[in-house]
mmCIF file of C-alpha atoms in Angstrom:
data_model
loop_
_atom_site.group_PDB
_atom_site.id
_atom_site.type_symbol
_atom_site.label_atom_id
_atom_site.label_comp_id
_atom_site.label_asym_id
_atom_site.label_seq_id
_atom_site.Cartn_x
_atom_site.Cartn_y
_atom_site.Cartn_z
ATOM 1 C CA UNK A 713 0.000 0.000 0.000
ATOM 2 C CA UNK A 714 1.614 3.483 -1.080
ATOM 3 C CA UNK A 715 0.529 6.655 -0.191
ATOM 4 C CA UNK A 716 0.962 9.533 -2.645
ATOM 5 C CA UNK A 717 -0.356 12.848 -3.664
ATOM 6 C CA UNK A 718 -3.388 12.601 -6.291
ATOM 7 C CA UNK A 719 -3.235 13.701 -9.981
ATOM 8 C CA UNK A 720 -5.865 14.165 -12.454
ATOM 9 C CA UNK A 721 -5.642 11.032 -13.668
ATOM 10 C CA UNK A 722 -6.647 9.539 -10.396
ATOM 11 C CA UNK A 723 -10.312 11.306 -10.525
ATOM 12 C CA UNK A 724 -12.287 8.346 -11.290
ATOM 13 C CA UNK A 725 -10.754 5.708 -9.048
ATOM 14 C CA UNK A 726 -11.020 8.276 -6.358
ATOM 15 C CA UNK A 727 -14.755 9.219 -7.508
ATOM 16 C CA UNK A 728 -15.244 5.584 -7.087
ATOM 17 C CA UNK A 729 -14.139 5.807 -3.633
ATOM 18 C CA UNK A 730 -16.248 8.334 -2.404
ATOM 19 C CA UNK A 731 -19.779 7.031 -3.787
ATOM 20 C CA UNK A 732 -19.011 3.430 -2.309
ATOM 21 C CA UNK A 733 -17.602 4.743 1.156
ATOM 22 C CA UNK A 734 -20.819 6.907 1.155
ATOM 23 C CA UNK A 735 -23.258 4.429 0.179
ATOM 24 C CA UNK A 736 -21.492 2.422 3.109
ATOM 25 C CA UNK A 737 -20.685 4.915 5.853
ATOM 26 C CA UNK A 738 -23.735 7.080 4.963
ATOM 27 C CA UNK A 739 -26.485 4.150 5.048
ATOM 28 C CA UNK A 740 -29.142 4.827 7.858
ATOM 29 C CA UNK A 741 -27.698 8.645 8.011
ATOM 30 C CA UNK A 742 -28.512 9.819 4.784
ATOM 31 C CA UNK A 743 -31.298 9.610 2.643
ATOM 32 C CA UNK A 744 -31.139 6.523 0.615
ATOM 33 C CA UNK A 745 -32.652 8.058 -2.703
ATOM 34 C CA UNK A 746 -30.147 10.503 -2.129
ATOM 35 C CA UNK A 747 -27.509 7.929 -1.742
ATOM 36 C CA UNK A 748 -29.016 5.860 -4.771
ATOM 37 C CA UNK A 749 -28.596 8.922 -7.118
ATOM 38 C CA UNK A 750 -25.071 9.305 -6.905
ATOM 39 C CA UNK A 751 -22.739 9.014 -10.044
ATOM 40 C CA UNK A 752 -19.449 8.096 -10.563
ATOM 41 C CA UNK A 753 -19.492 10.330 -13.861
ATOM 42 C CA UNK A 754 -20.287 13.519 -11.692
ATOM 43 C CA UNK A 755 -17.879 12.250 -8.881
ATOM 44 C CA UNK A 756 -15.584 12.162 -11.150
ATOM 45 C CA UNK A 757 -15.765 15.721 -12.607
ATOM 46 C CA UNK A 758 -15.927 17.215 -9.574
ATOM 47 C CA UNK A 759 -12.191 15.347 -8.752
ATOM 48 C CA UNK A 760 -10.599 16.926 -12.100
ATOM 49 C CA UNK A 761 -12.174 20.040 -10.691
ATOM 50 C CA UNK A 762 -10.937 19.200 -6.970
ATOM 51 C CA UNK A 763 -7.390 18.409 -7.804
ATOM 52 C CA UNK A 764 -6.466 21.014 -10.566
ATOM 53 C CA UNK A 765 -7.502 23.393 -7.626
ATOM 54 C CA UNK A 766 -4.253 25.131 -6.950
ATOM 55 C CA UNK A 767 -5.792 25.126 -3.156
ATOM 56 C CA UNK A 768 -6.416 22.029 -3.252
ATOM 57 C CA UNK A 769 -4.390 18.705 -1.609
ATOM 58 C CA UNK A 770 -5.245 16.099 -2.001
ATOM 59 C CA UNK A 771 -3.676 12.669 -1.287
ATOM 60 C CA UNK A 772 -4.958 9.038 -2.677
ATOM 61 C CA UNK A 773 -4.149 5.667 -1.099
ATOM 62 C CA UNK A 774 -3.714 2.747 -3.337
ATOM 63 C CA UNK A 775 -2.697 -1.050 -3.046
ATOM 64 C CA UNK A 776 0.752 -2.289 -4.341
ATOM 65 C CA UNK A 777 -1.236 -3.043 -7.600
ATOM 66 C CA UNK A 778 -2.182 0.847 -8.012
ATOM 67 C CA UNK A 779 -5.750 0.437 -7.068
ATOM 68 C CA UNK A 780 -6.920 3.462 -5.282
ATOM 69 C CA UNK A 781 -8.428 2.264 -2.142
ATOM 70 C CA UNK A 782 -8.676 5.712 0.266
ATOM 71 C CA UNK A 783 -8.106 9.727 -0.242
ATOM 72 C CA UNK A 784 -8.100 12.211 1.540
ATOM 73 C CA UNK A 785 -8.097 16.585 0.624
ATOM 74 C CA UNK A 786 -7.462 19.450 2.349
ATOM 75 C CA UNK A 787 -8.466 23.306 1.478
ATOM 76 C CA UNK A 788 -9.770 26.448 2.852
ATOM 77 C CA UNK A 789 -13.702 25.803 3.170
ATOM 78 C CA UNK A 790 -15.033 29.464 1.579
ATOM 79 C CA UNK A 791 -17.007 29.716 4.704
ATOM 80 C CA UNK A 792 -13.628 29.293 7.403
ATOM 81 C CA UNK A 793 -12.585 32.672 7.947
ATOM 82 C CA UNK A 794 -9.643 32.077 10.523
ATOM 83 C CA UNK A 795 -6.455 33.111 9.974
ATOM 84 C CA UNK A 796 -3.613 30.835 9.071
ATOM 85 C CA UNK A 797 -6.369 27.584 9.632
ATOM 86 C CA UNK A 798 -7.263 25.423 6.630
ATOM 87 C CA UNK A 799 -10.267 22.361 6.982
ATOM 88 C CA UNK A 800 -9.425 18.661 6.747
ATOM 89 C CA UNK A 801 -12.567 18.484 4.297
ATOM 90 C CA UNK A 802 -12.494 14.342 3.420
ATOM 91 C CA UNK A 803 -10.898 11.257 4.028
ATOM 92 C CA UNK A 804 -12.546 8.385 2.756
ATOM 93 C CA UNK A 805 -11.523 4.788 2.631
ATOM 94 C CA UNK A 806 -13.473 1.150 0.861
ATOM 95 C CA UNK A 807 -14.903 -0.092 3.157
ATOM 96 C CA UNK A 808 -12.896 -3.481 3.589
ATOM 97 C CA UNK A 809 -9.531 -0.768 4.395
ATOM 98 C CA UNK A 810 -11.421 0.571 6.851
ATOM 99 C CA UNK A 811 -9.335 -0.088 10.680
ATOM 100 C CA UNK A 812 -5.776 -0.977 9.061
ATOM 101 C CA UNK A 813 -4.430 2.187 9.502
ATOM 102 C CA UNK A 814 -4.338 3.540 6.055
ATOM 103 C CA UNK A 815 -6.696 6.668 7.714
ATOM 104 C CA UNK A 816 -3.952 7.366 9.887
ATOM 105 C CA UNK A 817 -1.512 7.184 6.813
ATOM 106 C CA UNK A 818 -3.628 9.937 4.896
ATOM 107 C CA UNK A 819 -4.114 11.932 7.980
ATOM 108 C CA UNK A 820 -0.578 12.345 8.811
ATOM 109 C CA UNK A 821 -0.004 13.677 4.699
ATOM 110 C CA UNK A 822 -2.736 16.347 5.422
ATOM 111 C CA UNK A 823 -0.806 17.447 8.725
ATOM 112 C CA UNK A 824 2.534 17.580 7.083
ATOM 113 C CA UNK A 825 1.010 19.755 4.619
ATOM 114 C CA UNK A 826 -0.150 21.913 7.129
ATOM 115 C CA UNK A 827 2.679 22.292 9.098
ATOM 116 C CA UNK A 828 4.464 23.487 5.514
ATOM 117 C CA UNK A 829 1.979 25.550 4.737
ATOM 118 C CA UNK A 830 2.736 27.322 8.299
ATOM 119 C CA UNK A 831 -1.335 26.378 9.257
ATOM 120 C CA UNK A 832 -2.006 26.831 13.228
ATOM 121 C CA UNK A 833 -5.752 25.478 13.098
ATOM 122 C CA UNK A 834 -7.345 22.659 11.393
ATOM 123 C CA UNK A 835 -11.021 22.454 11.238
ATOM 124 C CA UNK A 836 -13.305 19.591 10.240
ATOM 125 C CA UNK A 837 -16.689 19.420 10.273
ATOM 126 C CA UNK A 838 -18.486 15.764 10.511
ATOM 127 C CA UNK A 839 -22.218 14.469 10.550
ATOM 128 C CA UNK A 840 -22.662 13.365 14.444
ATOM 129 C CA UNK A 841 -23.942 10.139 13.313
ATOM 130 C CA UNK A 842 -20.807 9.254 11.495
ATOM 131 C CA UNK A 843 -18.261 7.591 13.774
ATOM 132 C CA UNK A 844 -15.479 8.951 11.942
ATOM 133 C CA UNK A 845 -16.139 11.685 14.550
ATOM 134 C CA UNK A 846 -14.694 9.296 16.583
ATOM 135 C CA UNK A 847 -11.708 8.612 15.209
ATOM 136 C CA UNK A 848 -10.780 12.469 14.911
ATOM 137 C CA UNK A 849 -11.733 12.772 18.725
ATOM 138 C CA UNK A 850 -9.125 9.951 19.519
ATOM 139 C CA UNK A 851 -6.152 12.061 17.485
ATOM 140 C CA UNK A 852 -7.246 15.139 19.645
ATOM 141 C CA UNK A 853 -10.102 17.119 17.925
ATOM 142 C CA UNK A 854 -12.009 19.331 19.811
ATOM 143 C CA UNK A 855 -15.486 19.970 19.743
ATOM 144 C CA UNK A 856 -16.031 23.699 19.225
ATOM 145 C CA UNK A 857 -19.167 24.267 16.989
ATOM 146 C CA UNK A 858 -22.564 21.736 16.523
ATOM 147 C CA UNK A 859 -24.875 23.017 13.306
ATOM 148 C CA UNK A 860 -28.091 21.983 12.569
ATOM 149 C CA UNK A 861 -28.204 21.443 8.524
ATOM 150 C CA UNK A 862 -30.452 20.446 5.940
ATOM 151 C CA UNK A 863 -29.588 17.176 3.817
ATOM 152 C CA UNK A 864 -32.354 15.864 1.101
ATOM 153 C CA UNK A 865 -35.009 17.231 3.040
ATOM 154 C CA UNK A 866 -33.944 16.243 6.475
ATOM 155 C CA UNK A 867 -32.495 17.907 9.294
ATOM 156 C CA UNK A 868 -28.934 16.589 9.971
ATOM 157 C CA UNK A 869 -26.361 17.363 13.027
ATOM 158 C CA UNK A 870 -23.420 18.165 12.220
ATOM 159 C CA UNK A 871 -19.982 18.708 14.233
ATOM 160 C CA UNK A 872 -17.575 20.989 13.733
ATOM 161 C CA UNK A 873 -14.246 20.050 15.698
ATOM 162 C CA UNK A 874 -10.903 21.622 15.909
ATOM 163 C CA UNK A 875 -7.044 20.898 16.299
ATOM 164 C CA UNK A 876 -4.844 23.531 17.725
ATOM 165 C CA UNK A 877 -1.771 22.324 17.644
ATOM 166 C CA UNK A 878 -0.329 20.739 14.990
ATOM 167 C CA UNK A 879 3.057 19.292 16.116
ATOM 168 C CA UNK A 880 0.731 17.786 19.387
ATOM 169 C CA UNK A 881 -1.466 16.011 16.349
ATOM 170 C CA UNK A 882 1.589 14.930 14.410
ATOM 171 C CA UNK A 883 3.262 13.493 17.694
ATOM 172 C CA UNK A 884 -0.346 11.289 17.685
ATOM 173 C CA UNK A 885 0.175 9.988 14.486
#
């Protein structure tokens, strides 16, 4: 298993990726027509358009035989208006990767890109139903904002946490 930054060429394995881990992660927490209705095709437009973003990192992980199995991206969410903070905005894995340690792999890319891009916050906002939350909590995020939003006609929770220092997170990893 290697991990290594995307490029465009990756787009549809890592489109792939994120319908399957959200028809699998998502089931019971989203609605299922909305989970039914997604497309690989539009997935995989909006990855050209993700990783061409000059913004944009984004990191895939693959097998040995150059399947991409996990990503994960990092950017400036429009709506984050801290100073020198970015958002951890995905990281995604099949579901059969899931608990192997490849999550910890494509977190500790994102916080190395960070800490070069002299970042002192990291935000990232999960659905409370989603244990990923967990799995941030146990590498120190902290819980600083909970939004009510609206997600094919139902009301979702969702959690906004927060690392404050990096080289703390980094030592976790």
């Amino acid at each position: 298993m290697k991990i290594r930054e995307a490029v465009l060429a990756d787009a549809p394995g890592i489109a792939q990726v994120h319908v399957d881990s959200w028809r699998t992660t998502y089931s019971g927490i989203i609605p299922s027509k909305h989970l039914a209705n997604l497309s690989y095709e539009k997935r995989t437009d909006l990855w050209k358009r993700n990783i061409a973003r000059a913004d944009n990192f984004v990191v895939v992980a693959e097998t040995n035989e150059g399947k991409i199995i996990g990503f994960a991206d990092a950017w400036k969410r429009e709506t984050n208006t801290v100073d020198h903070s970015s958002d951890l905005t995905s990281i995604y894995l099949l579901k059969e990767y899931q608990g192997l340690g490849i999550g910890k792999k494509l977190m500790n890319e994102l916080f190395h890109h960070f800490t070069q891009m002299e970042v002192s916050k990291v935000f990232v906002e999960v659905l409370e139903a989603n244990p990923t939350r967990f799995f941030y909590e146990y590498y120190g995020a902290k819980l600083v904002k909970t939004l009510q939003i609206e997600f094919g006609g139902e009301t979702l929770t969702e959690l906004v946490y927060e690392w404050d220092d990096l080289e703390e997170m980094l030592e976790r990893l």
